[in-house]
Amino acid sequence: MILRVQSPEGTKRVECDGGDTTAHLYNKIQSAFNLPNALCFVVYKNKERSSKIPLQNTKRLSAYDFKHGDMLYLVLTDQVARVNNDAVEVKARSSPPPVRHSNAATAAPVAPVVEDEVDVFLSKQSGLVDRPRDDKLCHHGANAKCVHCAPLECYDEGYLREQKIKHLSFHSYLRKITGGLDKGKFAALENISCKLRPGCREHAPWPRGICTKCQPNALTLNRQVYRHVDSVTFENPSIVEHFLNFWRETMHQRIGFLYGRYEHHKDVPLGIRATVAAIYEPPQESTPDSIRLLSDEKQPLVDELASRLGLVRVGWIFTDLVPEDLQKGTVKHLRNIESCFLSAQECIMAGHFQNSHPNPCRLSPDGYFGSKFVTVCVTGDQENRVHMEGYQVSNQCMALVRDNCLVPTRDAPELGYVRESSNAQYVPDVFYKYTDSYGNEVTQLARPLPIEYLLVDVPVSTPKEPLFTFSAKHCFPVENRLLEGHIQDLGAVAAHLSRFTAANNGGQDAVLEAFSDFHLLLYLASQD
């Protein structure tokens, strides 16, 4: 019979007989995965790692009732210590740890995965969509259910189509792949790797040799059916208005980082919403058509301040505005289906930010999967009004960016280009599919690559009833704006406090409201 063995580096098959011992099975697994010895790993019968198969010369495989095609789960000894919490057993069984692939795509988590609060909350929800009783079709009592009023699964295609929900939420996608009779036995959230696995001893290193064991698989781009964040909501319109004031005064573009919270999005089954409370503008050099980010020594301080306020960095925002009529306040409609929604360079930037903010996930052997980091572009709409568009790039794009395989093209912003292999780097083949004029599905090499295959759109909005984590009455000057009237100093602090105390006769509420400003708190925290 053939048994399948799943590990953090992939799945392989070993051929065994019911009369073989477990020690014989360990030796075959060692050879299949090219491991140093049979003592540096442990094999489990189930995914929960509760049924261990011991390494013994007297124990037969027939005692475990294995069937043809059964899946086993391989865990390295450095992970065994975390599963068993038994230091004595680990010391007795472990050998010196082998040199393994250490890049982010295949590295095992070094600590128990701590998921975000919203993920823990959603994992405990049923996810069922309740339906009211239909008076015409339901002929049962008030406490009964039938096919016309029974709750639907959160990933039901008919319901999503009826509610005009374009993408599954990430937790709905998890319920879909872990549902059914097998309970997700064959589902795995594995991060894509586009790099050669180092340490292969069967040939000379690249470019003098390569084999199927160390060669990454070819990648066919697919439109991602789920998204990690289902909506971006700004607490109130003044957050974006203060950000756009820089463009209104200088006509130069601007970049900012979004700080807020991840919350349950009740309008989407098991959905997640990124609620933005403040925008931090890092040091940058900008012109009417370009932006260059500068090194920021205050970034750790910003993150620490946000953490103490209960906020995290949830995304980034940038402007792409070209005025059409200054008197009417209209802007040009530049981003559309005829041009591009995001350029290749912006997609690579978004992929870099998403790789820097991975999404913790307990169902992934790496401890993370994808990212909740969002991209918001402020540009002109079809009616030449300023509006916001939200995006994320797919997990496939994140892998291409992380492994330095994707570059922009010179003259076409809507096209990217996958590097060709060189003596310094091996790049796997990347393909995408499209339908030609005759209705045939055609597979094309991604040189060049239409960027829309990598995008996942995310709605952006503001609530009908504004929320205010920070005061919006009078704003302290924003950091890193080298403009008259926007300089942060002690005089600006005094002027800011006086506006509140004069309006409220110097009461305690006025002082509290005056200090409820993210930019003021950041300025005070940065002073020695």
Coordinates of C-alpha atoms in Angstrom, one line a residue:
M1 CA 0.0 0.0 0.0
I2 CA 1.0 3.6 -0.5
L3 CA 0.9 6.1 2.4
R4 CA 1.1 9.8 2.0
V5 CA 3.3 11.9 4.4
Q6 CA 2.6 15.6 4.8
S7 CA 5.4 17.9 6.0
P8 CA 6.0 21.7 6.1
E9 CA 7.9 21.3 2.8
G10 CA 5.3 19.3 0.9
T11 CA 3.7 15.9 0.6
K12 CA 5.4 12.7 -0.5
R13 CA 4.4 9.1 -0.9
V14 CA 6.1 6.0 0.6
E15 CA 5.3 2.4 -0.3
C16 CA 4.9 0.0 2.6
D17 CA 3.4 -3.3 3.6
G18 CA 1.3 -4.2 6.6
G19 CA 4.0 -6.5 7.9
D20 CA 6.6 -3.7 7.9
T21 CA 7.7 -2.3 11.3
T22 CA 7.3 1.4 12.2
A23 CA 11.1 1.6 12.2
H24 CA 11.0 0.5 8.5
L25 CA 8.4 3.2 7.8
Y26 CA 10.6 5.9 9.5
N27 CA 13.6 4.9 7.3
K28 CA 11.5 5.2 4.1
I29 CA 10.2 8.6 5.2
Q30 CA 13.8 9.7 6.0
S31 CA 14.9 8.7 2.5
A32 CA 11.9 10.3 0.8
F33 CA 12.5 13.7 2.5
N34 CA 16.3 13.5 2.5
L35 CA 16.5 13.9 6.2
P36 CA 19.8 13.2 8.1
N37 CA 18.4 10.4 10.3
A38 CA 15.2 8.8 11.6
L39 CA 15.5 10.5 15.0
C40 CA 15.1 14.1 13.9
F41 CA 11.3 13.8 13.2
V42 CA 8.2 12.2 14.5
V43 CA 5.2 10.9 12.5
Y44 CA 1.6 11.3 13.6
K45 CA -1.5 9.6 12.4
N46 CA -3.8 12.6 12.7
K47 CA -3.5 16.3 12.0
E48 CA -4.1 17.3 15.6
R49 CA -0.8 15.4 16.6
S50 CA -2.5 13.4 19.3
S51 CA -1.9 9.9 17.9
K52 CA 1.9 9.4 17.5
I53 CA 3.5 6.5 15.7
P54 CA 6.5 5.4 17.7
L55 CA 9.9 4.4 16.2
Q56 CA 10.1 0.7 17.2
N57 CA 11.4 -2.5 15.6
T58 CA 8.7 -4.6 17.1
K59 CA 5.6 -2.6 16.2
R60 CA 3.9 -3.6 12.9
L61 CA 2.0 -1.2 10.7
S62 CA -0.9 -3.6 10.6
A63 CA -1.6 -2.7 14.3
Y64 CA -2.6 0.8 13.2
D65 CA -5.2 -0.3 10.5
F66 CA -3.6 1.7 7.8
K67 CA -5.4 1.8 4.4
H68 CA -4.1 2.6 0.9
G69 CA -3.8 6.4 0.5
D70 CA -3.9 7.3 4.2
M71 CA -2.3 10.6 5.2
L72 CA 0.5 10.8 7.9
Y73 CA 1.9 14.0 9.3
L74 CA 5.6 14.6 9.8
V75 CA 6.8 17.0 12.6
L76 CA 10.4 17.9 13.1
T77 CA 11.9 17.5 16.6
D78 CA 12.1 21.2 17.2
Q79 CA 8.3 21.3 16.8
V80 CA 7.9 18.1 18.9
A81 CA 9.2 20.0 21.9
R82 CA 6.4 22.5 21.6
V83 CA 3.7 19.8 21.0
N84 CA 4.7 17.5 23.9
N85 CA 6.2 20.0 26.3
D86 CA 8.4 17.1 27.5
A87 CA 12.0 18.2 27.6
V88 CA 13.3 14.8 28.8
E89 CA 11.8 12.9 25.8
V90 CA 13.0 15.5 23.4
K91 CA 16.6 15.3 24.7
A92 CA 16.5 11.5 24.5
R93 CA 15.2 11.4 20.9
S94 CA 16.8 14.5 19.3
S95 CA 20.0 14.7 17.4
P96 CA 21.8 17.9 16.4
P97 CA 19.3 19.9 14.3
P98 CA 19.9 19.6 10.6
V99 CA 20.5 22.6 8.4
R100 CA 17.1 23.3 6.8
H101 CA 15.5 25.7 4.4
S102 CA 15.2 28.9 6.5
N103 CA 13.3 31.4 4.3
A104 CA 9.9 32.6 5.2
A105 CA 8.1 30.3 2.8
T106 CA 8.9 27.1 4.6
A107 CA 10.2 28.0 8.0
A108 CA 8.3 26.4 10.9
P109 CA 6.8 28.6 13.5
V110 CA 9.1 29.0 16.5
A111 CA 6.3 29.7 19.0
P112 CA 2.6 29.0 19.4
V113 CA 0.6 31.1 16.9
V114 CA -1.2 34.0 18.5
E115 CA -4.0 35.0 16.2
D116 CA -5.7 38.4 16.1
E117 CA -8.6 38.9 18.4
V118 CA -11.1 39.2 15.5
D119 CA -9.8 35.8 14.1
V120 CA -10.3 34.1 17.5
F121 CA -13.8 35.6 17.7
L122 CA -14.8 34.5 14.2
S123 CA -13.4 31.0 14.7
K124 CA -15.9 30.5 17.5
Q125 CA -19.0 31.6 15.5
S126 CA -21.3 29.2 13.7
G127 CA -21.2 31.2 10.4
L128 CA -24.7 30.1 9.5
V129 CA -26.9 32.6 7.7
D130 CA -30.4 32.6 9.1
R131 CA -33.4 32.8 6.8
P132 CA -36.9 33.9 7.8
R133 CA -39.9 31.5 7.4
D134 CA -41.6 31.7 4.0
D135 CA -45.4 31.9 4.4
K136 CA -45.9 30.5 0.9
L137 CA -43.5 27.6 0.9
C138 CA -43.1 26.6 4.6
H139 CA -46.0 24.4 5.9
H140 CA -44.6 23.6 9.3
G141 CA -44.8 25.0 12.8
A142 CA -42.9 28.0 14.1
N143 CA -40.2 25.9 15.7
A144 CA -39.5 23.7 12.7
K145 CA -37.2 24.2 9.7
C146 CA -37.4 23.0 6.1
V147 CA -35.3 23.4 2.9
H148 CA -36.9 26.8 2.3
C149 CA -36.0 28.4 5.6
A150 CA -33.0 26.3 7.0
P151 CA -29.9 28.3 7.7
L152 CA -27.4 28.5 4.8
E153 CA -23.6 28.0 5.0
C154 CA -21.6 31.2 5.0
Y155 CA -20.0 30.2 1.7
D156 CA -23.3 29.4 -0.1
E157 CA -22.9 30.7 -3.7
G158 CA -26.6 31.6 -4.2
Y159 CA -26.6 33.7 -1.1
L160 CA -23.4 35.5 -2.0
R161 CA -24.7 36.2 -5.5
E162 CA -28.0 37.5 -4.2
Q163 CA -26.2 39.9 -1.7
K164 CA -23.7 40.9 -4.5
I165 CA -20.7 39.8 -2.4
K166 CA -17.9 39.4 -4.8
H167 CA -15.3 37.5 -2.7
L168 CA -15.6 35.0 0.1
S169 CA -14.4 36.2 3.5
F170 CA -11.3 34.4 4.7
H171 CA -13.1 32.6 7.5
S172 CA -15.8 31.6 5.1
Y173 CA -13.1 30.1 2.9
L174 CA -11.7 28.3 5.8
R175 CA -15.1 26.8 6.7
K176 CA -15.5 25.7 3.0
I177 CA -12.2 23.9 2.8
T178 CA -12.4 22.3 6.3
G179 CA -16.1 21.3 5.9
G180 CA -17.5 18.1 4.4
L181 CA -16.9 14.5 5.5
D182 CA -13.1 14.7 5.6
K183 CA -13.2 17.8 7.9
G184 CA -10.3 19.4 6.0
K185 CA -8.1 16.3 6.2
F186 CA -6.6 17.1 2.8
A187 CA -6.7 20.9 3.1
A188 CA -3.5 22.8 3.7
L189 CA -2.8 26.5 3.9
E190 CA 0.8 26.4 2.5
N191 CA 2.6 29.5 1.6
I192 CA 4.0 29.6 -2.0
S193 CA 7.8 29.5 -2.4
C194 CA 9.5 30.7 -5.6
K195 CA 13.0 29.9 -4.4
L196 CA 15.3 26.9 -4.7
R197 CA 15.4 24.8 -1.6
P198 CA 19.1 25.0 -0.5
G199 CA 21.2 22.1 0.8
C200 CA 20.4 19.5 -1.9
R201 CA 23.3 17.0 -1.9
E202 CA 22.4 15.2 -5.1
H203 CA 24.0 17.7 -7.5
A204 CA 26.1 20.8 -7.8
P205 CA 24.5 24.1 -6.7
W206 CA 22.6 26.3 -9.1
P207 CA 23.3 27.2 -11.9
R208 CA 25.4 24.0 -12.4
G209 CA 22.7 21.7 -11.3
I210 CA 19.0 21.4 -10.3
C211 CA 16.6 18.6 -9.5
T212 CA 12.9 18.1 -8.8
K213 CA 13.5 18.0 -5.0
C214 CA 14.9 21.5 -4.8
Q215 CA 13.1 23.1 -7.8
P216 CA 10.0 25.2 -7.0
N217 CA 6.9 24.3 -8.8
A218 CA 5.6 26.3 -11.8
L219 CA 3.0 28.8 -10.8
T220 CA -0.3 29.4 -12.6
L221 CA -2.0 32.6 -11.6
N222 CA -5.6 32.4 -10.5
R223 CA -8.0 35.1 -9.4
Q224 CA -8.2 34.8 -5.6
V225 CA -11.7 33.8 -4.5
Y226 CA -11.4 35.1 -1.0
R227 CA -10.0 38.2 0.7
H228 CA -8.5 38.7 4.2
V229 CA -10.3 42.0 4.7
D230 CA -13.8 42.6 3.4
S231 CA -14.1 46.4 3.9
V232 CA -12.1 49.5 4.9
T233 CA -14.0 52.1 7.0
F234 CA -12.8 55.5 8.0
E235 CA -14.3 56.5 11.3
N236 CA -15.2 60.0 9.9
P237 CA -14.6 62.0 6.7
S238 CA -12.3 64.5 8.5
I239 CA -9.6 61.8 8.7
V240 CA -9.2 61.8 4.9
E241 CA -9.9 65.5 4.5
H242 CA -6.9 66.4 6.7
F243 CA -4.8 64.0 4.7
L244 CA -5.9 65.7 1.4
N245 CA -5.1 69.2 2.7
F246 CA -1.5 68.6 1.7
W247 CA -2.4 68.0 -1.9
R248 CA -4.8 70.9 -2.0
E249 CA -2.1 73.3 -0.8
T250 CA 0.9 72.0 -2.9
M251 CA -0.6 69.8 -5.7
H252 CA 2.0 67.2 -4.6
Q253 CA 1.0 63.6 -4.0
R254 CA 1.1 62.1 -0.5
I255 CA 1.5 58.7 1.3
G256 CA 0.3 57.8 4.7
F257 CA 0.0 54.7 7.0
L258 CA -3.5 53.8 8.3
Y259 CA -3.8 53.0 12.0
G260 CA -7.0 51.4 13.3
R261 CA -8.6 48.1 14.4
Y262 CA -9.8 44.9 12.8
E263 CA -13.4 44.3 13.6
H264 CA -16.2 41.9 12.7
H265 CA -18.0 43.0 9.6
K266 CA -21.6 42.1 10.2
D267 CA -22.8 42.6 6.6
V268 CA -20.5 39.8 5.2
P269 CA -20.7 36.3 6.7
L270 CA -17.7 35.9 9.0
G271 CA -16.3 39.1 7.5
I272 CA -13.5 41.4 8.8
R273 CA -13.5 45.2 8.6
A274 CA -10.5 47.4 8.9
T275 CA -11.7 50.6 10.8
V276 CA -9.2 53.5 10.4
A277 CA -8.9 56.0 13.3
A278 CA -5.7 58.0 12.2
I279 CA -3.3 58.5 9.3
Y280 CA 0.5 58.8 10.0
E281 CA 2.5 60.5 7.3
P282 CA 6.1 59.2 7.1
P283 CA 9.1 61.3 5.8
Q284 CA 8.8 61.6 2.0
E285 CA 9.8 63.6 -1.0
S286 CA 6.9 64.2 -3.4
T287 CA 6.2 65.9 -6.7
P288 CA 2.9 66.3 -8.7
D289 CA 3.5 62.8 -10.2
S290 CA 5.8 60.9 -7.9
I291 CA 6.6 60.0 -4.2
R292 CA 9.8 58.7 -2.6
L293 CA 9.7 57.4 0.9
L294 CA 12.6 58.2 3.2
S295 CA 14.0 56.3 6.1
D296 CA 11.9 56.9 9.3
E297 CA 13.5 56.6 12.7
K298 CA 10.2 57.3 14.4
Q299 CA 8.4 54.3 13.0
P300 CA 8.9 52.1 16.1
L301 CA 7.7 54.9 18.3
V302 CA 4.6 55.4 16.1
D303 CA 3.8 51.7 16.4
E304 CA 4.3 51.6 20.2
L305 CA 2.1 54.7 20.6
A306 CA -0.6 53.2 18.5
S307 CA -0.4 49.9 20.4
R308 CA -0.9 51.7 23.7
L309 CA -4.0 53.4 22.2
G310 CA -5.4 50.0 21.1
L311 CA -4.5 50.5 17.4
V312 CA -2.4 48.7 14.8
R313 CA -1.2 49.5 11.4
V314 CA -3.9 48.2 9.0
G315 CA -2.8 49.6 5.7
W316 CA -1.4 52.5 3.6
I317 CA -3.0 55.3 1.6
F318 CA -1.7 57.3 -1.3
T319 CA -3.0 60.0 -3.7
D320 CA -3.1 60.0 -7.4
L321 CA -4.9 63.3 -8.2
V322 CA -4.6 65.5 -11.2
P323 CA -6.8 68.7 -11.1
E324 CA -9.2 69.2 -14.0
D325 CA -11.0 72.4 -13.0
L326 CA -9.7 74.2 -9.9
Q327 CA -12.8 76.4 -9.6
K328 CA -15.2 73.5 -9.7
G329 CA -12.9 71.3 -7.6
T330 CA -12.9 68.4 -10.1
V331 CA -10.1 66.0 -10.8
K332 CA -9.3 63.8 -13.8
H333 CA -10.6 60.2 -14.1
L334 CA -7.3 58.4 -14.7
R335 CA -7.8 54.9 -13.3
N336 CA -10.3 52.7 -15.2
I337 CA -10.6 49.5 -17.2
E338 CA -8.9 51.2 -20.2
S339 CA -5.7 52.1 -18.2
C340 CA -5.1 50.4 -14.9
F341 CA -6.5 50.3 -11.3
L342 CA -3.1 49.9 -9.7
S343 CA 0.2 50.1 -11.5
A344 CA 2.7 47.3 -11.4
Q345 CA 5.0 49.4 -9.2
E346 CA 2.1 50.0 -6.7
C347 CA 1.3 46.3 -6.7
I348 CA 4.9 45.5 -5.8
M349 CA 4.8 48.1 -3.1
A350 CA 1.5 46.6 -1.7
G351 CA 3.1 43.1 -1.8
H352 CA 6.1 44.4 0.1
F353 CA 3.9 45.9 2.8
Q354 CA 1.7 42.8 3.0
N355 CA 4.8 40.6 3.4
S356 CA 5.9 42.9 6.2
H357 CA 2.5 42.4 8.0
P358 CA 1.7 38.7 7.7
N359 CA -1.6 37.3 9.0
P360 CA -1.2 34.9 11.9
C361 CA -3.0 31.6 11.2
R362 CA -3.0 28.4 13.2
L363 CA -4.0 26.3 10.2
S364 CA -0.8 27.0 8.3
P365 CA 2.3 25.0 9.1
D366 CA 4.3 28.3 8.8
G367 CA 2.2 30.0 11.4
Y368 CA 1.0 32.7 9.0
F369 CA -1.0 32.9 5.8
G370 CA -1.6 36.0 3.7
S371 CA -2.0 39.5 5.1
K372 CA -4.8 41.8 6.3
F373 CA -2.8 44.9 5.2
V374 CA -4.9 47.0 2.8
T375 CA -4.1 49.5 0.1
V376 CA -6.2 52.7 -0.4
C377 CA -5.8 54.9 -3.5
V378 CA -7.4 58.4 -3.6
T379 CA -8.1 59.3 -7.2
G380 CA -10.8 60.6 -9.5
D381 CA -14.0 58.7 -10.3
Q382 CA -16.2 58.7 -13.5
E383 CA -17.8 62.0 -12.4
N384 CA -14.5 63.6 -11.8
R385 CA -14.9 63.7 -8.0
V386 CA -12.3 62.7 -5.4
H387 CA -13.0 59.1 -4.2
M388 CA -11.2 56.2 -2.6
E389 CA -10.5 52.7 -4.0
G390 CA -9.3 49.8 -1.8
Y391 CA -7.3 46.8 -2.8
Q392 CA -5.2 43.9 -1.7
V393 CA -2.8 41.8 -3.8
S394 CA -3.2 38.1 -3.8
N395 CA -1.1 35.6 -1.9
Q396 CA 0.5 34.6 -5.2
C397 CA 1.6 38.2 -5.8
M398 CA 3.0 38.3 -2.3
A399 CA 5.2 35.3 -3.0
L400 CA 6.4 36.7 -6.3
V401 CA 7.3 40.0 -4.6
R402 CA 8.9 38.4 -1.6
D403 CA 11.2 36.2 -3.7
N404 CA 12.1 39.1 -6.0
C405 CA 10.5 37.6 -9.1
L406 CA 8.2 40.4 -10.2
V407 CA 9.3 43.7 -11.7
P408 CA 7.4 46.6 -13.4
T409 CA 7.6 47.3 -17.1
R410 CA 9.0 50.6 -18.4
D411 CA 6.2 51.9 -20.6
A412 CA 3.0 50.1 -19.5
P413 CA 2.0 50.6 -15.9
E414 CA -0.8 48.0 -16.2
L415 CA 1.8 45.2 -17.0
G416 CA 4.3 43.5 -14.8
Y417 CA 7.1 41.2 -15.8
V418 CA 8.4 38.0 -14.2
R419 CA 12.2 37.8 -14.2
E420 CA 14.0 35.3 -16.2
S421 CA 16.4 32.8 -14.5
S422 CA 20.0 33.9 -14.2
N423 CA 23.2 32.5 -12.8
A424 CA 22.4 34.3 -9.5
Q425 CA 18.7 33.4 -9.2
Y426 CA 16.4 30.6 -10.5
V427 CA 12.9 31.8 -11.3
P428 CA 10.1 29.3 -11.8
D429 CA 7.8 29.5 -14.8
V430 CA 4.7 31.7 -14.1
F431 CA 1.6 31.4 -16.3
Y432 CA -1.8 33.0 -16.5
K433 CA -5.0 31.9 -18.4
Y434 CA -7.3 34.0 -20.6
T435 CA -10.1 33.4 -23.1
D436 CA -9.4 34.3 -26.7
S437 CA -11.8 35.7 -29.2
Y438 CA -12.9 32.2 -30.2
G439 CA -13.8 31.2 -26.6
N440 CA -10.8 29.0 -26.1
E441 CA -8.9 29.1 -22.8
V442 CA -5.3 30.0 -23.6
T443 CA -2.3 29.6 -21.2
Q444 CA 0.3 32.4 -21.5
L445 CA 3.7 32.9 -20.0
A446 CA 3.7 35.9 -17.6
R447 CA 6.2 38.0 -19.6
P448 CA 4.5 40.4 -19.5
L449 CA 1.7 39.9 -17.0
P450 CA -1.6 41.8 -16.7
I451 CA -1.7 43.2 -13.1
E452 CA -5.4 42.6 -12.7
Y453 CA -4.7 38.9 -12.1
L454 CA -3.0 39.9 -8.8
L455 CA -5.6 42.3 -7.5
V456 CA -8.4 41.8 -4.9
D457 CA -10.7 44.8 -4.6
V458 CA -11.8 45.9 -1.1
P459 CA -14.7 48.4 -0.6
V460 CA -13.9 51.7 1.1
S461 CA -16.5 53.8 3.0
T462 CA -17.3 56.0 5.9
P463 CA -20.2 55.3 8.3
K464 CA -23.5 57.2 8.3
E465 CA -22.9 58.0 12.0
P466 CA -19.3 59.2 12.4
L467 CA -17.1 57.8 15.1
F468 CA -14.3 59.7 16.8
T469 CA -11.4 57.9 18.5
F470 CA -9.6 61.3 18.3
S471 CA -11.0 64.8 18.4
A472 CA -11.8 66.3 15.0
K473 CA -12.7 69.9 16.2
H474 CA -9.2 71.4 15.9
C475 CA -6.3 69.4 14.6
F476 CA -2.6 69.7 15.6
P477 CA -0.2 70.1 12.6
V478 CA 0.6 66.9 10.9
E479 CA 4.1 65.5 11.1
N480 CA 6.7 65.7 8.3
R481 CA 4.9 68.5 6.4
L482 CA 7.5 71.2 5.6
L483 CA 4.9 73.9 5.0
E484 CA 4.1 77.2 6.6
G485 CA 1.4 76.6 9.3
H486 CA 2.2 72.9 9.5
I487 CA 5.4 73.0 11.6
Q488 CA 5.3 71.1 14.9
D489 CA 6.9 73.0 17.8
L490 CA 6.1 74.2 21.3
G491 CA 4.4 77.3 19.8
A492 CA 2.1 75.0 17.8
V493 CA 1.3 73.1 21.0
A494 CA 0.4 76.2 22.9
A495 CA -1.8 77.5 20.1
H496 CA -3.5 74.2 19.8
L497 CA -4.3 74.0 23.6
S498 CA -5.5 77.7 23.6
R499 CA -8.1 77.0 21.0
F500 CA -9.8 74.4 23.2
T501 CA -9.4 76.2 26.5
A502 CA -10.8 79.5 25.1
A503 CA -13.8 77.7 23.7
N504 CA -14.6 75.8 26.9
N505 CA -13.4 78.1 29.6
G506 CA -10.4 75.9 30.5
G507 CA -12.4 73.0 31.9
Q508 CA -11.0 69.5 32.3
D509 CA -13.1 68.2 29.4
A510 CA -11.5 70.8 27.2
V511 CA -7.9 69.7 28.1
L512 CA -8.9 66.0 27.6
E513 CA -10.3 66.8 24.2
A514 CA -7.3 68.9 23.2
F515 CA -4.9 66.0 23.9
S516 CA -7.2 63.5 22.0
D517 CA -5.1 64.1 18.9
F518 CA -2.9 61.4 17.4
H519 CA -0.4 63.8 15.9
L520 CA -0.1 65.8 19.1
L521 CA 0.5 62.7 21.2
L522 CA 3.2 61.5 18.7
Y523 CA 4.9 64.9 18.9
L524 CA 5.0 64.9 22.7
A525 CA 6.2 61.2 22.7
S526 CA 9.1 62.0 20.4
Q527 CA 10.5 64.8 22.5
D528 CA 13.4 64.0 24.8

